[in-house]
């Protein structure tokens, strides 16, 4: 009789423990589905991503970016930025590289040792341009320095939004499908460019020519803010 009771208690104990385990598993499952970790959401076709943009090159710029990716299209993108060089155009892109770190660079990537990061020095961290976030017209990497079609910072701020940007194939980086998948996985990086290093109120050649386009000052293309789309 005593033995039976002990066995019964033992069985109940096992049952109790396994019930708790099942409930815990169910709770974990639903949390994972809601949170959509970067690993699991690559399988989904529509994903919303967010980036907190923080300064590069001591620009004091900051902001946020939101991107909704569906299949090979950016259904919607918003960038809100402040603290930028005022009344100047700011090139902005989504960067991604297969071999990149999918991170924002630091001054450790200043390979030239001149104390500032240019756009090319940031490529090991954020990769090449895959989408140009222009206000009108082409949005491919071909528009990387289309300065007349990027947002202008009224008093250092701007609010940008655009719908239905088709992601394109980028030679040496991937197909549209691969790039869209990488962005959904959390490997895309938003970069805003344009830093008035000498504070004279305009982009000038005080820091030399842009490595992207020698007709432009380096100040016009050096990275000012950056954030990883997660
Ligand atoms: Cu860029």
mmCIF file of N, CA and C in Angstrom, residues 56-59 106-118 121 195 197 207 218 222-223:
data_model
loop_
_atom_site.group_PDB
_atom_site.id
_atom_site.type_symbol
_atom_site.label_atom_id
_atom_site.label_comp_id
_atom_site.label_asym_id
_atom_site.label_seq_id
_atom_site.Cartn_x
_atom_site.Cartn_y
_atom_site.Cartn_z
ATOM 1 N N UNK A 56 28.584 58.915 -37.212
ATOM 2 C CA UNK A 56 29.929 58.522 -37.625
ATOM 3 C C UNK A 56 30.692 59.816 -37.857
ATOM 4 N N UNK A 57 31.991 59.750 -37.751
ATOM 5 C CA UNK A 57 32.835 60.919 -38.023
ATOM 6 C C UNK A 57 32.515 62.112 -37.123
ATOM 7 N N UNK A 58 32.016 61.840 -35.914
ATOM 8 C CA UNK A 58 31.726 62.929 -34.985
ATOM 9 C C UNK A 58 30.698 63.905 -35.501
ATOM 10 N N UNK A 59 29.784 63.435 -36.371
ATOM 11 C CA UNK A 59 28.830 64.349 -37.030
ATOM 12 C C UNK A 59 27.742 64.855 -36.094
ATOM 13 N N UNK A 106 33.859 51.698 -37.288
ATOM 14 C CA UNK A 106 34.409 52.587 -36.263
ATOM 15 C C UNK A 106 35.688 53.191 -36.843
ATOM 16 N N UNK A 107 36.292 54.086 -36.087
ATOM 17 C CA UNK A 107 37.536 54.716 -36.564
ATOM 18 C C UNK A 107 38.666 53.696 -36.736
ATOM 19 N N UNK A 108 38.489 52.483 -36.161
ATOM 20 C CA UNK A 108 39.482 51.424 -36.371
ATOM 21 C C UNK A 108 39.600 51.072 -37.851
ATOM 22 N N UNK A 109 38.521 51.365 -38.631
ATOM 23 C CA UNK A 109 38.534 51.084 -40.081
ATOM 24 C C UNK A 109 39.125 52.236 -40.895
ATOM 25 N N UNK A 110 39.657 53.246 -40.208
ATOM 26 C CA UNK A 110 40.291 54.386 -40.896
ATOM 27 C C UNK A 110 41.666 53.945 -41.393
ATOM 28 N N UNK A 111 41.658 53.185 -42.503
ATOM 29 C CA UNK A 111 42.904 52.577 -42.967
ATOM 30 C C UNK A 111 43.907 53.616 -43.471
ATOM 31 N N UNK A 112 43.417 54.767 -43.922
ATOM 32 C CA UNK A 112 44.339 55.798 -44.392
ATOM 33 C C UNK A 112 44.983 56.544 -43.219
ATOM 34 N N UNK A 113 44.402 56.423 -42.029
ATOM 35 C CA UNK A 113 44.972 57.053 -40.846
ATOM 36 C C UNK A 113 44.850 58.565 -40.813
ATOM 37 N N UNK A 114 43.853 59.111 -41.549
ATOM 38 C CA UNK A 114 43.703 60.572 -41.560
ATOM 39 C C UNK A 114 42.701 61.069 -40.515
ATOM 40 N N UNK A 115 42.224 60.151 -39.663
ATOM 41 C CA UNK A 115 41.359 60.575 -38.570
ATOM 42 C C UNK A 115 39.892 60.672 -38.921
ATOM 43 N N UNK A 116 39.530 60.323 -40.147
ATOM 44 C CA UNK A 116 38.100 60.280 -40.505
ATOM 45 C C UNK A 116 37.853 59.075 -41.408
ATOM 46 N N UNK A 117 36.601 58.626 -41.414
ATOM 47 C CA UNK A 117 36.202 57.478 -42.229
ATOM 48 C C UNK A 117 35.624 57.980 -43.531
ATOM 49 N N UNK A 118 36.142 57.501 -44.654
ATOM 50 C CA UNK A 118 35.412 57.783 -45.886
ATOM 51 C C UNK A 118 34.510 56.584 -46.190
ATOM 52 N N UNK A 121 36.237 53.185 -46.841
ATOM 53 C CA UNK A 121 36.813 52.568 -45.632
ATOM 54 C C UNK A 121 35.748 51.844 -44.799
ATOM 55 N N UNK A 195 29.204 65.219 -44.400
ATOM 56 C CA UNK A 195 29.707 65.778 -43.136
ATOM 57 C C UNK A 195 30.493 67.058 -43.429
ATOM 58 N N UNK A 197 33.016 68.835 -42.168
ATOM 59 C CA UNK A 197 34.064 68.691 -41.143
ATOM 60 C C UNK A 197 34.565 70.034 -40.613
ATOM 61 N N UNK A 207 38.725 68.549 -47.280
ATOM 62 C CA UNK A 207 39.143 67.172 -46.968
ATOM 63 C C UNK A 207 39.471 66.400 -48.243
ATOM 64 N N UNK A 218 34.953 65.306 -50.716
ATOM 65 C CA UNK A 218 34.849 64.166 -49.796
ATOM 66 C C UNK A 218 33.795 64.440 -48.725
ATOM 67 N N UNK A 222 31.279 61.462 -47.286
ATOM 68 C CA UNK A 222 31.740 60.753 -46.087
ATOM 69 C C UNK A 222 30.527 60.386 -45.218
ATOM 70 N N UNK A 223 30.561 59.216 -44.579
ATOM 71 C CA UNK A 223 29.397 58.778 -43.800
ATOM 72 C C UNK A 223 29.165 59.615 -42.537
#
